[in-house]
Coordinates of C-alpha atoms in Angstrom, one line a residue:
M1317 CA -0.9 17.0 -34.1
A1318 CA -4.0 18.8 -32.5
P1319 CA -3.8 22.6 -32.7
A1320 CA -2.9 24.4 -29.5
I1321 CA -5.9 25.6 -27.5
I1322 CA -6.3 29.4 -27.4
T1323 CA -7.7 30.7 -24.2
E1324 CA -6.5 34.4 -24.2
D1325 CA -8.4 37.4 -25.4
Y1326 CA -5.9 38.8 -27.9
Y1327 CA -8.0 41.9 -28.6
L1328 CA -7.7 42.9 -25.0
V1329 CA -4.0 42.1 -24.9
L1330 CA -3.5 44.5 -27.9
K1331 CA -6.0 47.0 -26.5
V1332 CA -8.0 47.1 -29.8
D1333 CA -11.6 46.4 -30.8
Q1334 CA -12.7 43.3 -32.6
S1335 CA -13.4 45.4 -35.7
A1336 CA -9.9 47.1 -35.8
T1337 CA -8.0 47.0 -39.0
T1338 CA -4.5 45.4 -39.5
E1339 CA -2.9 48.9 -39.4
T1340 CA -4.5 49.7 -36.0
I1341 CA -3.3 46.4 -34.7
T1342 CA 0.2 46.8 -35.9
K1343 CA 0.4 50.3 -34.5
S1344 CA -0.8 49.3 -31.1
Y1345 CA 1.6 46.3 -31.1
R1346 CA 4.5 48.6 -31.7
Q1347 CA 3.5 50.9 -28.9
L1348 CA 2.9 48.1 -26.4
A1349 CA 6.2 46.3 -27.5
L1350 CA 8.2 49.4 -26.5
V1351 CA 6.5 49.5 -23.0
L1352 CA 6.5 45.7 -22.3
H1353 CA 10.0 44.7 -23.7
P1354 CA 11.9 42.9 -21.0
D1355 CA 14.8 45.4 -21.4
R1356 CA 12.4 48.2 -20.2
N1357 CA 9.9 46.4 -18.1
K1358 CA 11.5 45.2 -14.8
K1359 CA 8.6 43.2 -13.6
H1360 CA 9.0 39.4 -12.9
D1361 CA 6.5 38.5 -15.6
A1362 CA 7.7 40.8 -18.3
T1363 CA 9.0 38.0 -20.5
E1364 CA 5.6 36.1 -20.4
A1365 CA 3.6 39.4 -21.1
F1366 CA 5.9 40.2 -24.1
Q1367 CA 5.6 36.6 -25.5
L1368 CA 1.7 36.8 -25.1
L1369 CA 1.8 40.2 -27.0
G1370 CA 3.6 38.5 -29.8
E1371 CA 1.2 35.6 -30.0
A1372 CA -1.7 38.1 -30.1
Y1373 CA 0.0 40.1 -32.9
E1374 CA 0.9 37.0 -35.0
T1375 CA -2.7 35.7 -34.8
L1376 CA -4.5 38.9 -35.5
K1377 CA -2.3 40.2 -38.4
D1378 CA -3.0 37.0 -40.4
A1379 CA -6.4 37.1 -42.0
N1380 CA -6.9 33.3 -42.0
K1381 CA -5.8 33.0 -38.4
R1382 CA -7.8 35.9 -37.4
R1383 CA -11.0 34.5 -39.0
A1384 CA -10.4 31.2 -37.1
Y1385 CA -9.8 33.0 -33.9
D1386 CA -13.0 35.1 -34.4
V1387 CA -15.0 31.8 -34.5
L1388 CA -13.7 31.0 -31.1
Y1389 CA -13.8 34.4 -29.7
P1390 CA -17.2 34.4 -28.2
Q1391 CA -16.4 31.4 -26.1
I1392 CA -13.1 32.9 -25.1
K1393 CA -14.6 36.2 -24.2
A1394 CA -17.4 34.4 -22.2
K1395 CA -14.8 32.5 -20.0
P1396 CA -14.1 34.2 -16.7
T1397 CA -10.9 32.0 -16.3
T1398 CA -8.6 33.7 -18.8
R1399 CA -6.5 36.8 -18.3
A1400 CA -8.5 38.7 -20.9
A1401 CA -11.8 38.0 -19.2
N1402 CA -11.3 39.8 -16.0
T1403 CA -13.9 42.4 -15.1
T1404 CA -11.2 45.0 -14.5
P1405 CA -8.8 44.4 -17.4
K1406 CA -5.1 44.9 -16.5
A1407 CA -2.3 45.9 -18.8
P1408 CA 0.0 43.1 -20.1
G1409 CA 2.9 42.6 -17.9
T1410 CA 1.0 42.8 -14.6
S1411 CA 0.8 39.6 -12.6
E1412 CA -2.6 38.0 -12.4
T1413 CA -3.8 34.8 -10.7
K1414 CA -6.0 32.6 -12.6
P1415 CA -8.9 31.7 -10.5
K1416 CA -9.6 27.9 -10.1
Q1417 CA -12.0 26.6 -12.6
D1418 CA -15.0 24.8 -11.4
E1419 CA -15.7 21.2 -12.2
E1420 CA -14.8 20.5 -15.8
D1421 CA -17.8 22.3 -17.5
I1422 CA -18.0 21.4 -21.2
S1423 CA -21.3 23.2 -21.8
A1424 CA -19.7 26.2 -23.5
E1425 CA -17.7 23.9 -25.8
I1426 CA -20.8 21.9 -26.6
N1427 CA -22.7 25.0 -27.3
G1428 CA -19.9 26.1 -29.5
I1429 CA -19.9 22.9 -31.4
A1430 CA -23.6 23.1 -31.8
A1431 CA -23.4 26.7 -33.2
I1432 CA -20.6 25.6 -35.6
I1433 CA -22.8 22.6 -36.8
K1434 CA -25.7 25.1 -37.2
A1435 CA -23.6 27.6 -39.0
R1436 CA -22.2 24.8 -41.2
A1437 CA -25.8 23.6 -42.0
E1438 CA -26.9 27.2 -42.9
R1439 CA -23.8 27.5 -45.0
A1440 CA -24.6 24.3 -46.8
A1441 CA -28.2 25.3 -47.3
T1442 CA -27.1 28.7 -48.7
W1443 CA -24.5 26.9 -50.8
M1444 CA -27.1 24.5 -52.2
K1445 CA -29.4 27.4 -53.2
S1446 CA -26.6 29.4 -54.7
R1447 CA -25.3 26.3 -56.5
K1448 CA -28.7 25.6 -58.0
V1449 CA -29.0 29.1 -59.2
H1450 CA -25.5 29.0 -60.7
D1451 CA -26.1 25.5 -62.1
D1452 CA -29.4 26.8 -63.7
A1453 CA -27.8 29.8 -65.2
I1454 CA -24.7 27.8 -66.4
F1455 CA -27.0 25.2 -67.9
E1456 CA -29.2 27.8 -69.7
L1457 CA -26.0 29.5 -71.0
K1458 CA -24.5 26.3 -72.2
R1459 CA -27.9 25.4 -74.0
E1460 CA -28.0 28.8 -75.6
I1461 CA -24.3 28.5 -76.6
R1462 CA -25.1 25.0 -78.1
K1463 CA -27.8 26.6 -80.1
L1464 CA -25.7 29.3 -81.3
Q1465 CA -23.0 26.9 -82.3
A1466 CA -25.5 24.8 -84.2
A1467 CA -26.8 27.9 -86.0
I1468 CA -23.3 29.0 -86.8
R1469 CA -22.4 25.5 -88.1
E1470 CA -25.6 25.4 -90.2
L1471 CA -24.8 28.8 -91.7
E1472 CA -21.2 27.8 -92.3
E1473 CA -22.4 24.5 -93.9
N1474 CA -24.8 26.4 -96.2
E1475 CA -22.0 28.8 -97.1
K1476 CA -19.8 25.8 -97.8
A1477 CA -22.4 24.2 -99.9
E1478 CA -22.9 27.3 -101.9
R1479 CA -19.1 27.6 -102.5
D1480 CA -18.9 24.0 -103.5
E1481 CA -21.7 24.5 -106.0
E1482 CA -20.0 27.6 -107.3
A1483 CA -16.8 25.7 -107.7
A1484 CA -18.4 22.8 -109.4
R1485 CA -20.1 25.1 -111.9
N1486 CA -16.7 26.8 -112.7
S1487 CA -14.8 23.5 -112.9
W1488 CA -13.0 22.1 -116.0
T1489 CA -15.3 19.2 -116.0
R1490 CA -18.4 21.4 -116.3
W1491 CA -16.7 23.6 -118.9
M1492 CA -15.9 20.6 -121.0
L1493 CA -19.5 19.3 -120.6
N1494 CA -21.0 22.6 -121.5
P1495 CA -21.1 21.9 -125.2
I1496 CA -23.2 18.8 -124.5
Y1497 CA -25.4 19.8 -121.7
G1498 CA -25.4 23.5 -122.3
K1499 CA -24.1 26.4 -120.2
P1500 CA -26.3 27.4 -117.3
V1501 CA -27.5 30.9 -117.5
E1502 CA -28.3 33.0 -114.3
T1503 CA -30.4 36.1 -114.3
E1504 CA -29.4 39.2 -112.6
E1505 CA -32.1 38.7 -110.1
E1506 CA -30.8 35.3 -109.1
K1507 CA -27.3 36.7 -108.8
E1508 CA -28.7 39.6 -106.6
K1509 CA -30.6 37.1 -104.4
K1510 CA -27.6 34.9 -104.0
G1511 CA -25.4 37.9 -103.1
K1512 CA -27.8 39.0 -100.5
A1513 CA -28.2 35.6 -99.0
R1514 CA -24.4 35.4 -98.8
I1515 CA -24.2 38.7 -97.1
D1516 CA -27.1 37.8 -94.7
R1517 CA -25.2 34.6 -93.8
M1518 CA -22.0 36.4 -93.1
H1519 CA -23.8 39.0 -91.0
G1520 CA -25.7 36.1 -89.2
I1521 CA -22.4 34.2 -88.6
R1522 CA -20.7 37.3 -87.2
F1523 CA -23.7 38.3 -85.0
K1524 CA -24.0 34.8 -83.7
E1525 CA -20.3 34.5 -83.1
R1526 CA -20.4 37.9 -81.2
E1527 CA -23.4 36.5 -79.1
L1528 CA -21.6 33.2 -78.6
G1529 CA -18.5 35.1 -77.3
K1530 CA -20.8 37.0 -74.8
K1531 CA -22.4 33.8 -73.8
D1532 CA -19.1 32.2 -73.2
E1533 CA -17.9 35.2 -71.2
N1534 CA -21.1 35.0 -69.1
L1535 CA -20.5 31.2 -68.7
R1536 CA -17.0 31.8 -67.5
V1537 CA -18.3 34.4 -65.0
W1538 CA -21.0 32.2 -63.6
E1539 CA -18.5 29.3 -63.4
E1540 CA -16.0 31.6 -61.6
R1541 CA -18.7 32.7 -59.2
L1542 CA -19.5 29.1 -58.6
R1543 CA -15.9 28.3 -58.0
V1544 CA -15.6 31.3 -55.6
K1545 CA -18.8 30.3 -53.6
E1546 CA -17.5 26.7 -53.5
R1547 CA -14.1 27.9 -52.3
E1548 CA -15.8 30.1 -49.8
K1549 CA -17.9 27.2 -48.6
E1550 CA -14.9 25.0 -48.3
V1551 CA -12.9 27.7 -46.4
G1552 CA -15.8 28.1 -44.0
D1553 CA -16.0 24.4 -43.5
Q1554 CA -12.4 24.2 -42.9
K1555 CA -12.7 27.0 -40.3
D1556 CA -15.6 25.2 -38.8
D1557 CA -13.6 22.0 -38.8
A1558 CA -10.7 23.6 -37.2
A1559 CA -12.8 25.4 -34.5
R1560 CA -14.7 22.1 -33.9
S1561 CA -11.5 20.2 -33.7
V1562 CA -10.2 22.7 -31.1
L1563 CA -13.5 22.5 -29.1
E1564 CA -13.5 18.7 -29.3
E1565 CA -9.9 18.6 -28.2
L1566 CA -10.8 20.9 -25.3
I1567 CA -13.6 18.6 -24.5
V1568 CA -11.5 15.7 -24.6
R1569 CA -8.9 17.3 -22.4
K1570 CA -11.5 18.4 -20.0
K1571 CA -13.0 14.9 -20.0
E1572 CA -9.5 13.6 -19.4
R1573 CA -8.9 16.0 -16.6
A1574 CA -12.3 15.1 -15.2
R1575 CA -11.5 11.4 -15.5
R1576 CA -8.1 11.9 -13.9
A1577 CA -9.6 14.0 -11.2
K1578 CA -12.2 11.3 -10.6
E1579 CA -9.6 8.6 -10.6
R1580 CA -7.6 10.7 -8.2
M1581 CA -10.6 11.2 -5.9
E1582 CA -11.5 7.5 -6.1
K1583 CA -7.8 6.7 -5.3
E1584 CA -7.8 9.1 -2.4
V1585 CA -11.1 7.6 -1.2
R1586 CA -9.6 4.1 -1.6
E1587 CA -6.5 5.2 0.2
K1588 CA -8.5 6.9 2.9
A1589 CA -10.7 3.8 3.3
Q1590 CA -7.5 1.7 3.4
R1591 CA -5.9 4.0 6.0
E1592 CA -9.2 3.9 8.0
R1593 CA -9.2 0.2 7.7
M1594 CA -5.6 0.0 8.7
E1595 CA -6.2 2.4 11.5
K1596 CA -9.2 0.4 12.7
E1597 CA -7.2 -2.9 12.5
R1598 CA -4.4 -1.2 14.4
L1599 CA -6.8 0.1 17.0
E1600 CA -8.4 -3.4 17.2
R1601 CA -5.0 -4.9 17.4
E1602 CA -3.9 -2.6 20.1
A1603 CA -7.2 -3.1 21.9
R1604 CA -6.6 -6.9 21.7
N1605 CA -3.1 -6.5 22.9
R1606 CA -4.2 -4.2 25.7
A1607 CA -6.9 -6.7 26.7
W1608 CA -4.4 -9.5 26.5
R1609 CA -1.8 -7.5 28.5
E1610 CA -4.6 -6.6 31.0
Q1611 CA -5.7 -10.2 31.1
W1612 CA -2.1 -11.4 31.5
E1613 CA -1.5 -8.7 34.2
K1614 CA -4.7 -9.9 36.0
E1615 CA -3.6 -13.5 35.8
R1616 CA -0.1 -12.7 36.9
T1617 CA -1.6 -10.6 39.8
E1618 CA -3.8 -13.5 40.7
R1619 CA -1.0 -15.9 40.2
E1620 CA 1.3 -13.8 42.4
A1621 CA -1.5 -13.5 44.9
K1622 CA -2.1 -17.2 44.9
E1623 CA 1.8 -17.8 45.0
K1624 CA 2.0 -15.3 47.8
A1625 CA -1.0 -17.0 49.6
R1626 CA 0.6 -20.4 49.0
S1627 CA 4.0 -19.1 50.2
E1628 CA 2.4 -17.6 53.3
Q1629 CA 0.4 -20.8 53.8
Q1630 CA 3.5 -22.8 53.4
A1631 CA 5.4 -20.5 55.6
E1632 CA 2.6 -20.7 58.2
Y1633 CA 2.6 -24.4 57.8
W1634 CA 6.3 -24.5 58.1
R1635 CA 6.2 -22.4 61.2
E1636 CA 3.5 -24.5 62.6
W1637 CA 5.4 -27.7 61.6
Q1638 CA 8.6 -26.3 63.2
K1639 CA 6.7 -25.3 66.3
R1640 CA 5.1 -28.8 66.4
E1641 CA 8.5 -30.4 65.7
A1642 CA 10.1 -28.4 68.4
E1643 CA 7.4 -29.3 70.7
A1644 CA 7.7 -33.0 69.6
K1645 CA 11.5 -32.8 70.2
Q1646 CA 11.0 -31.2 73.6
R1647 CA 8.5 -33.8 74.6
Q1648 CA 10.9 -36.5 73.1
R1649 CA 13.7 -35.2 75.1
E1650 CA 11.6 -35.2 78.1
V1651 CA 10.4 -38.7 77.5
D1652 CA 14.1 -39.8 76.7
E1653 CA 15.3 -38.0 79.7
A1654 CA 12.7 -39.7 81.8
A1655 CA 13.5 -43.1 80.2
R1656 CA 17.3 -42.5 80.7
I1657 CA 16.6 -41.7 84.4
A1658 CA 14.4 -44.7 84.8
L1659 CA 17.0 -46.9 83.0
E1660 CA 19.7 -45.5 85.2
K1661 CA 17.7 -46.4 88.2
E1662 CA 17.0 -49.9 86.9
L1663 CA 20.5 -50.3 86.1
E1664 CA 21.6 -49.1 89.5
K1665 CA 19.3 -51.4 91.1
A1666 CA 20.5 -54.3 89.0
R1667 CA 24.0 -53.4 89.8
I1668 CA 23.4 -53.1 93.5
K1669 CA 21.5 -56.4 93.3
Q1670 CA 24.2 -58.0 91.4
D1671 CA 26.9 -56.7 93.8
E1672 CA 24.9 -58.0 96.7
E1673 CA 24.6 -61.4 94.9
R1674 CA 28.3 -61.6 94.4
R1675 CA 29.1 -60.6 97.9
R1676 CA 26.8 -63.3 99.1
R1677 CA 28.5 -65.8 96.8
F1678 CA 32.0 -65.0 97.8
S1679 CA 31.3 -64.3 101.5
G1680 CA 33.7 -66.4 103.7
H1681 CA 36.7 -66.3 101.2
N1682 CA 39.8 -64.8 102.1
N1683 CA 40.7 -63.4 98.8
D1684 CA 37.6 -61.4 98.3
P1685 CA 38.0 -59.6 95.0
W1686 CA 35.3 -57.1 95.9
A1687 CA 37.3 -55.9 98.8
Q1688 CA 40.3 -55.4 96.6
A1689 CA 38.2 -53.8 93.8
E1690 CA 36.6 -51.4 96.2
P1691 CA 39.2 -48.7 95.9
A1692 CA 39.2 -49.0 92.1
R1693 CA 35.4 -48.7 91.8
S1694 CA 35.4 -45.8 94.2
S1695 CA 38.1 -44.0 92.3
G1696 CA 35.6 -42.9 89.6
R1697 CA 37.3 -44.3 86.5
S1698 CA 34.1 -45.7 85.1
R1699 CA 33.6 -45.8 81.4
H1700 CA 30.1 -44.2 81.5
K1701 CA 28.6 -42.0 84.2
T1702 CA 25.1 -40.8 84.3
R1703 CA 23.9 -37.3 85.2
S1704 CA 22.8 -38.5 88.6
G1705 CA 26.3 -39.8 89.3
A1706 CA 25.5 -43.4 88.9
T1707 CA 28.2 -45.6 87.1
I1708 CA 26.8 -47.8 84.1
P1709 CA 28.8 -50.7 82.8
V1710 CA 30.0 -50.1 79.2
C1711 CA 27.6 -51.6 76.4
L1712 CA 29.3 -53.0 73.4
H1713 CA 26.0 -52.5 71.3
E1714 CA 26.2 -56.1 69.9
G1715 CA 23.3 -58.2 69.0
W1716 CA 20.2 -57.6 66.9
W1717 CA 18.9 -54.0 67.0
D1718 CA 15.2 -53.9 66.9
K1719 CA 13.4 -51.6 64.4
I1720 CA 11.3 -48.8 66.0
E1721 CA 8.7 -47.3 63.7
G1722 CA 7.7 -43.6 64.0
R1723 CA 9.6 -40.2 63.7
S1724 CA 11.9 -39.8 66.5
T1725 CA 15.3 -38.2 67.5
C1726 CA 18.7 -40.1 67.1
E1727 CA 20.3 -40.2 70.5
S1728 CA 23.8 -40.2 68.9
C1729 CA 23.5 -37.4 66.3
A1730 CA 20.4 -35.6 67.6
V1731 CA 18.7 -35.7 64.2
S1732 CA 15.0 -36.2 64.0
R1733 CA 14.3 -36.5 60.2
Y1734 CA 14.2 -40.3 60.3
S1735 CA 11.0 -42.3 59.9
Y1736 CA 12.3 -45.2 62.1
L1737 CA 15.2 -45.8 64.5
L1738 CA 17.2 -48.9 65.6
Q1739 CA 17.3 -49.8 69.4
C1740 CA 20.2 -51.4 71.1
P1741 CA 19.2 -54.8 72.7
G1742 CA 21.6 -54.1 75.6
C1743 CA 21.4 -50.4 76.6
K1744 CA 18.1 -49.7 74.8
M1745 CA 19.8 -46.8 72.9
K1746 CA 17.9 -45.5 69.8
A1747 CA 20.1 -44.6 66.9
C1748 CA 19.8 -44.1 63.2
A1749 CA 21.3 -46.6 60.6
S1750 CA 24.4 -44.5 60.1
C1751 CA 25.1 -44.0 63.9
Q1752 CA 24.4 -47.8 64.5
Q1753 CA 27.1 -48.8 62.0
K1754 CA 29.5 -46.5 63.9
L1755 CA 28.5 -47.8 67.3
R1756 CA 28.5 -51.6 66.7
P1757 CA 31.9 -53.4 66.5
P1758 CA 33.2 -54.4 63.2
R1759 CA 32.8 -58.1 62.0
R1760 CA 35.4 -60.2 60.5
N1761 CA 34.7 -62.7 57.7
G1762 CA 31.0 -62.0 58.2
N1763 CA 30.5 -65.1 60.4
R1764 CA 32.1 -64.5 63.8
M1765 CA 29.8 -62.8 66.3
K1766 CA 32.6 -61.3 68.4
T1767 CA 36.0 -60.2 67.4
D1768 CA 39.4 -59.9 69.3
Q1769 CA 38.7 -56.1 69.5
A1770 CA 35.4 -56.7 71.2
R1771 CA 37.3 -59.0 73.6
H1772 CA 39.9 -56.5 74.4
R1773 CA 37.3 -53.8 74.9
R1774 CA 35.5 -56.1 77.3
E1775 CA 38.7 -56.7 79.2
A1776 CA 39.5 -53.1 79.3
A1777 CA 36.1 -52.4 80.6
A1778 CA 36.4 -55.0 83.2
K1779 CA 39.7 -53.6 84.4
D1780 CA 38.3 -50.1 84.5
S1781 CA 35.3 -51.1 86.5
G1782 CA 37.5 -53.1 89.0
Y1783 CA 36.9 -56.6 87.8
G1784 CA 40.2 -58.0 86.9
G1785 CA 40.0 -61.7 87.6
D1786 CA 39.5 -64.5 85.1
Y1787 CA 36.1 -65.1 86.5
D1788 CA 35.0 -61.6 85.3
L1789 CA 36.0 -62.3 81.7
D1790 CA 33.3 -65.1 81.6
Y1791 CA 30.6 -62.6 82.5
D1792 CA 28.4 -61.7 79.7
Y1793 CA 27.4 -58.0 80.0
D1794 CA 24.9 -58.3 77.2

């Protein structure tokens, strides 16, 4: 797990200098703890300030932690973003607002790592020099020690050889061979010389052993110094590694924050571009819908105007047609009325002519039917009477009705919607097909031209008109 990143100025928190001793730091901590304890300090950030004070004391009272902190202290002190780097320091427990940092600047961390690398290189160079000096000294001491040990061994071997020679000379075997070979004789001078040589060897061994002891002690001292130097170098490297790991972790975190900030900005840019694109599409869609509605409204207005114009044109045409139709009906009525009047006149002339012909035929007879029928004819019981007062014999509307092409008005139902009419061969009456079926007498078996009902109607018409004799029934009114 990576060590926590320290960003607070603990010396400023404890109100001591960087060169303060442990006793000074402890005394300042106790005084500030009495002031900043949450039971006595009623400020809202009292707990946070007291915890920060404890962290500062725990870091600075330990020698190893303090050395590691002192390595990072120049960078911590140079940062204006921590609480301890304010230009006007405030006592712990007071609320402070950390100013927003600039874009993740890692130059300080990079400089710190460079300084650590440089210090480590200098330490390595110093260590190499010191190690060479110590190695040379140790090598020289070991060489001298080996020489002394060789000299001591040589003296001891000489002493041992002399003792072996003395023992051989005093042995039983030598004593038994003395009678044969003779007993060796030593002079006083030889004895004195051997004694002096033995004493010199003893003094030489003791002197060399004493010198060897001193050399061994010096070797141990130099080796211990080398170990201390190596331990100091390792401790320094460990501190540098710890500080470098802290700075590298800080760089990684800053880069991660910068990456996240960049991704957030890119995301915001993408979202903004997407919102702008969606807004643009929405505006374009609304513009298209608005243009479509305007076009639709325009077309609807034009269509309504055309419909209105067509309706007005149709209404105008209908009014003109009604007017023309009314004029045509009026003209047709006038024509019909004139035709009817002419027909009545012709019928009246024909009747008068027929009456005169009958009177001429029956002149000179005693039983003149015209004289007897005169009261009946003058009684006004005619079947049909014209507007002029003339009496028209009743028409049975039999026979073949001719087809009259052209739009005209039916004289029976007064409807003028037909494209053709049928004209009675007898009375020349114009009627539609429906009215013709009603006016004509019914047929029986489809073959007989006249029925009994037609005959009865003819008889009744003859009686009403004053013609009651059998000779009148033979008259064909058609």
